[in-house]
Coordinates of C-alpha atoms and ligand atoms in Angstrom, one line a residue:
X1 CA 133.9 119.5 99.8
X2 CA 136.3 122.3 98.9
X3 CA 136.0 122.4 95.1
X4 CA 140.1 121.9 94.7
X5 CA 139.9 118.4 95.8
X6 CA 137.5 117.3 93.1
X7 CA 139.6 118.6 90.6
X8 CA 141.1 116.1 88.6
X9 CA 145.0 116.4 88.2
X10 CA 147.5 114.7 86.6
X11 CA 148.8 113.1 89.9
X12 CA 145.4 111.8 90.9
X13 CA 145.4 110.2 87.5
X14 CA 148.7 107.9 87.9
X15 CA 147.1 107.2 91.3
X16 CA 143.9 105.8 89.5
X17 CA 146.1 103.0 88.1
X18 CA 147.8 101.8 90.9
X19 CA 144.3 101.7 92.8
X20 CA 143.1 99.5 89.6
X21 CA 140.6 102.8 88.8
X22 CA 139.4 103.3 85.7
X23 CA 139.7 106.7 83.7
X24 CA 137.4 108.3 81.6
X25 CA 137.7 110.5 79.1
X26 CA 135.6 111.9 76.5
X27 CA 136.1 115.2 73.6
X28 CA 135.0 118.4 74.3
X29 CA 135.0 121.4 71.8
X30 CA 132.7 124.3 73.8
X31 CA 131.1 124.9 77.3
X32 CA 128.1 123.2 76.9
X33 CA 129.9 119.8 76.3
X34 CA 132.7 120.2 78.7
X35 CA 130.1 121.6 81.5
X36 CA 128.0 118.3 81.2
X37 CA 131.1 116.1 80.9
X38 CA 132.4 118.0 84.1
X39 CA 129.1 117.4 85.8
X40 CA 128.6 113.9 84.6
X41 CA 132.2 112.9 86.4
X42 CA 134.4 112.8 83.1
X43 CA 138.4 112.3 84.5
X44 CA 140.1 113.6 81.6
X45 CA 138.2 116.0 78.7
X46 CA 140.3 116.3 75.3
X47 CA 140.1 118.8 73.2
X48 CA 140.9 116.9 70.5
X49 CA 141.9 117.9 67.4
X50 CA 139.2 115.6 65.8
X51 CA 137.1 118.7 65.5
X52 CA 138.8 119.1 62.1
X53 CA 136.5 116.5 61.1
X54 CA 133.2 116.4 63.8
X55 CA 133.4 120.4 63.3
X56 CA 134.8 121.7 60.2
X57 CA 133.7 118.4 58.6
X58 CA 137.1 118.0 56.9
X59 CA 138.5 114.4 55.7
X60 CA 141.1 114.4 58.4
X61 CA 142.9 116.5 61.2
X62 CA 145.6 117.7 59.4
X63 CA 144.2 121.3 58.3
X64 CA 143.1 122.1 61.9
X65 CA 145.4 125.3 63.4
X66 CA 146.6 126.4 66.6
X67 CA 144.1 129.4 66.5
X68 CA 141.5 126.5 66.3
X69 CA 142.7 124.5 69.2
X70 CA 143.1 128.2 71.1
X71 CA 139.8 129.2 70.6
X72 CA 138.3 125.8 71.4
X73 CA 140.1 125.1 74.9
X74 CA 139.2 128.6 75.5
X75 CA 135.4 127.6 75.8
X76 CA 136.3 124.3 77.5
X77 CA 138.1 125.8 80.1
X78 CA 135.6 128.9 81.1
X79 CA 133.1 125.9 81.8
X80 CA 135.4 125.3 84.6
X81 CA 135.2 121.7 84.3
X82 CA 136.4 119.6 87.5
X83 CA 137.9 117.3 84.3
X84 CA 141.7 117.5 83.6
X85 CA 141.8 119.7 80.3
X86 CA 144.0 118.7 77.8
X87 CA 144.4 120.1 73.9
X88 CA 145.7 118.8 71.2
X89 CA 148.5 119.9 69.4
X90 CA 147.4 120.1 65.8
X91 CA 149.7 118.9 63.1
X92 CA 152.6 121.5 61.9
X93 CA 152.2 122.9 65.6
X94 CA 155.6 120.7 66.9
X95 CA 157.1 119.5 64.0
X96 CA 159.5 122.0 63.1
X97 CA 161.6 122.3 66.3
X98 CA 161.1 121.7 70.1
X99 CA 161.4 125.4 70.5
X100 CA 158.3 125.3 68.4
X101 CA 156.5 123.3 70.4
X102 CA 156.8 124.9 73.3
X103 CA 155.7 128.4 72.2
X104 CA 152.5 126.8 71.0
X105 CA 152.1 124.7 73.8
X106 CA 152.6 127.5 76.4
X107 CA 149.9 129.5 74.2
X108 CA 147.1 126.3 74.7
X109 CA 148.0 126.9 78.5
X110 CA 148.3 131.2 79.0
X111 CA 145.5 131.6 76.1
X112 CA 143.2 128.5 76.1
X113 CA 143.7 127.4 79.4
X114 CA 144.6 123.9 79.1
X115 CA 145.8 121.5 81.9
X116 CA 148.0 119.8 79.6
X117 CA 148.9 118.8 75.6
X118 CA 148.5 115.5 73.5
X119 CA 151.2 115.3 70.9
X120 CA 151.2 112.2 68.9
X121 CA 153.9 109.7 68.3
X122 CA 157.1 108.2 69.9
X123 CA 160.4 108.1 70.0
X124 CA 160.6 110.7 66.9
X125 CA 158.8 113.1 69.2
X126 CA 161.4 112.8 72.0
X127 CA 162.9 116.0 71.9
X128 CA 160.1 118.2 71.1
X129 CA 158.2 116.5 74.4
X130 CA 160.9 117.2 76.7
X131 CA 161.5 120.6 75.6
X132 CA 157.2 121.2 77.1
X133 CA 157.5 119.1 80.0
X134 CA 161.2 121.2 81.0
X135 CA 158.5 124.2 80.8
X136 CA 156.0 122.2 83.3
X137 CA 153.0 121.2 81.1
X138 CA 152.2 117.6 81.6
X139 CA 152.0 116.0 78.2
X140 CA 149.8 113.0 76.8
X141 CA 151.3 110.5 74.5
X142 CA 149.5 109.0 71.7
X143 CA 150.8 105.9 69.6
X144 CA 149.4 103.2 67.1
X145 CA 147.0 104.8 64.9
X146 CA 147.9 109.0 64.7
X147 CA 145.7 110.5 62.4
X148 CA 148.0 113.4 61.8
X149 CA 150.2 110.6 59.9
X150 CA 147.3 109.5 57.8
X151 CA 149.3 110.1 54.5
X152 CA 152.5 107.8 56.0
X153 CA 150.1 105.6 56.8
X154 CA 148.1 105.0 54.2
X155 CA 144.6 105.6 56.0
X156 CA 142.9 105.2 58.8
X157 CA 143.9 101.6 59.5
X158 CA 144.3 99.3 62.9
X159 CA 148.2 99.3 64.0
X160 CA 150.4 97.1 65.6
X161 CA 148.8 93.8 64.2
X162 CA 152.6 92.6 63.4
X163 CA 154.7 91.4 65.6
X164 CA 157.6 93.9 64.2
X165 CA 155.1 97.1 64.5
X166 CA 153.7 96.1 67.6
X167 CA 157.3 95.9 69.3
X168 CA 158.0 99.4 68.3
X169 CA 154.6 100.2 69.6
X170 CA 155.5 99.0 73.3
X171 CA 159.2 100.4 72.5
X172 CA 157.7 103.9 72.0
X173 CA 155.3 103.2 75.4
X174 CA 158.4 102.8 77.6
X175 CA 160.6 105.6 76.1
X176 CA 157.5 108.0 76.4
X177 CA 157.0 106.9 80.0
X178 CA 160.9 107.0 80.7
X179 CA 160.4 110.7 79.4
X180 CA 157.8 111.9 81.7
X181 CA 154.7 111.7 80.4
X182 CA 151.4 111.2 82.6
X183 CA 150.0 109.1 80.2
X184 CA 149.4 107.3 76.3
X185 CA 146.8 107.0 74.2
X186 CA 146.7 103.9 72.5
X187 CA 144.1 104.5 69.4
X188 CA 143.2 101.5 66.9
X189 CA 145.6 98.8 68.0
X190 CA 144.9 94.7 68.9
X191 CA 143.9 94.4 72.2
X192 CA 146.3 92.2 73.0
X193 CA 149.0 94.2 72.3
X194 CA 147.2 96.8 74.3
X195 CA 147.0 94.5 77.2
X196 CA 150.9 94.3 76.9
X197 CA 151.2 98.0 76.7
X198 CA 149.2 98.4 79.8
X199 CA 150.9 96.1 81.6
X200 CA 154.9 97.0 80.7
X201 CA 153.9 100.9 81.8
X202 CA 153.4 102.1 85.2
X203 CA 151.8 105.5 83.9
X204 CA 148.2 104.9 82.7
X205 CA 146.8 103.7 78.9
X206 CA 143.6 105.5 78.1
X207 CA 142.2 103.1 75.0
X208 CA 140.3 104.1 71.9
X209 CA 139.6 100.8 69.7
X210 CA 142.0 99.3 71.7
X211 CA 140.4 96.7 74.1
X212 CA 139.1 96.6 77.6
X213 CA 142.3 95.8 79.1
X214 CA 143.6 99.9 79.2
X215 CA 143.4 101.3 82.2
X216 CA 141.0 103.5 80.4
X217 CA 138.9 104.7 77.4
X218 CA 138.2 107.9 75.4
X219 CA 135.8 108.1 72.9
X220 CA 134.6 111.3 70.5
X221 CA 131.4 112.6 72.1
X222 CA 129.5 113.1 69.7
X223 CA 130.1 109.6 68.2
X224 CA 129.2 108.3 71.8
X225 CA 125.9 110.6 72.3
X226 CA 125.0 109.7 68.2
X227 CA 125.3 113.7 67.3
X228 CA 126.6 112.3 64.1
X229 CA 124.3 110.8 61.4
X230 CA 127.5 109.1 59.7
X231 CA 130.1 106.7 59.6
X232 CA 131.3 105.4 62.7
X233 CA 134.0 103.2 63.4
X234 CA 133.7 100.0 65.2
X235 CA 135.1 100.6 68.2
X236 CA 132.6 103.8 69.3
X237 CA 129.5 102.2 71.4
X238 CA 126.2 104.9 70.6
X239 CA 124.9 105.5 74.2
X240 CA 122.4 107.5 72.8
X241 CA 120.6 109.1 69.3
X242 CA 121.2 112.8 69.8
X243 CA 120.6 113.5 66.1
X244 CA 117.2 112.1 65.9
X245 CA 116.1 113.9 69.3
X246 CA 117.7 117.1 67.8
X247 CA 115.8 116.2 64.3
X248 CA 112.3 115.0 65.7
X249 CA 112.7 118.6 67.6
X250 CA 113.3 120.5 64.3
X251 CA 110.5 119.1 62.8
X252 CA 107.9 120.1 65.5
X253 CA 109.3 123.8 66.0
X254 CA 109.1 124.1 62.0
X255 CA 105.1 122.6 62.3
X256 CA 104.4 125.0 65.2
X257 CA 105.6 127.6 63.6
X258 CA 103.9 126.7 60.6
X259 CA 100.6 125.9 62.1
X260 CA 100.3 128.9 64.4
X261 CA 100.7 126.8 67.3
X262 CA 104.2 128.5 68.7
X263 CA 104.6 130.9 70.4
X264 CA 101.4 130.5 71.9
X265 CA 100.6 132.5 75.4
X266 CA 102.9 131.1 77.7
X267 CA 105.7 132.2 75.4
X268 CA 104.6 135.9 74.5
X269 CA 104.5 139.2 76.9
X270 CA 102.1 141.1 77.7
X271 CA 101.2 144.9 78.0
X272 CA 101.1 145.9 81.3
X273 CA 97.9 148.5 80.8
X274 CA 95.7 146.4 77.9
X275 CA 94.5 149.7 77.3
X276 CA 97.2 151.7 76.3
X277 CA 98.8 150.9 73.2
X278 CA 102.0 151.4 71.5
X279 CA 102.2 151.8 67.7
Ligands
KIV301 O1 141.5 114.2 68.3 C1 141.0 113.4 69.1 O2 139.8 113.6 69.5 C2 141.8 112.3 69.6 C3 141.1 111.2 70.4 C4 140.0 110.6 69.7 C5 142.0 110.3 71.0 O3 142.9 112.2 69.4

């Protein structure tokens, strides 16, 4: 099959929900990640501004900057994944003006190569995420818990569990969708409310720690593969222990190495004419 009609788009996502498809989507930082998401059948791969943390290992996103994010989609995008590519906007990057945001969103696209942009919140963000998508670059929302307002929030805490924040949550949902965007991420919020979220939008919900009921889920891959030794929240499932294959491989290169064993023949050249030697 031609190779354009496997690539994912932003149309071919808003079909997905209306055929009652589910999306995936999973972080990407380099080419090795995004070229096994790609192959693997990943819809939508994010680079996500949570590289400030799995990365740089900082205590939040906040410190991450556009060069970052530049440089990143950059080595996502020459995998020449079949996944939608999408970057983050890191904080500072569209707060001071919608003029603003659209330099440094065009600069994700021309210089990174990305598909599209995540800016997080709602109805504050109006004007800034008109300004991109009057410039063409699809744009995908992101409410309940925004790491980039950590501070006004008081930590990384579940949102929406009031009735008065959740209704500001779904009022958000509508005015992003009425806006234009292809779609929301809806991070740490009930379930429930989720459900409702889901269900008032036509324009799909792509879920982290926010119930089954999205029309899809993104995860942080190296939470999902077990990359990371640490923390993890509740809502990642581990579908494998990358760090202790990585680690139990460590250890036996470093015994090998001390013990003589590698390289052994297989590994090392040869002279051509055993006779003739080079000093
Ligand atoms: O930065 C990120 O990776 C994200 C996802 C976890 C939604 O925003």
């Amino acid at each position: 099959m031609p190779r354009l009609e496997n690539k994912q788009t932003v149309c071919a996502l808003k079909k997905k929900k209306k055929l009652g498809e589910k999306i995936s989507s999973v972080t990407a930082y380099d080419f090795p990640t995004a070229k096994v998401a790609s192959d693997a059948g990943i819809d939508i791969i994010l680079v996500g501004d949570s590289l400030g943390m799995v990365l740089q290992n900082r205590p939040n996103t906040l410190g991450v900057t556009v060069e970052d994010m530049v440089y990143h989609t950059r080595m996502v995008s020459q995998a020449d994944p079949l996944s939608l590519v999408v970057t983050d906007m890191p904080f500072g990057s569209y707060h001071l003006s919608p003029m603003q945001g659209v330099e440094n969103a065009i600069r994700f696209v021309k210089e990174g190569g990305a598909e599209g942009v995540k800016l997080e919140g709602g109805r504050k963000r109006l004007d800034v995420i008109r300004a991109i998508l009057d410039v063409d670059i699809p744009v995908l929302g992101h409410l309940g818990l925004t790491p980039q307002s950590i501070h006004a929030l008081g930590g990384f805490k579940v949102q929406g569990k009031l009735k008065e924040k959740a209704d500001e949550i779904i009022e958000d949902a509508i005015a992003l969708e009425k806006l234009g965007v292809f779609a929301i991420v809806l991070e740490s919020i009930p379930a429930e409310l989720a459900q409702e979220v889901t269900q008032r939008v036509s324009i799909p919900t792509i879920g982290i720690g926010a119930g089954k009921h999205c029309d899809g889920q993104i995860l942080v891959f190296h939470d999902l593969v077990g990359f990371t030794n640490v923390y993890l929240p509740k809502f990642v499932r581990k579908y494998a222990d990358v760090y202790s294959t990585i680690h139990h491989a460590l250890e036996n290169y470093i015994a090998d190495i001390r013990s003589g064993n590698f390289p052994g023949e297989e590994e090392s050249y040869r002279l051509k004419d055993p006779g003739h030697h080079h000093s």
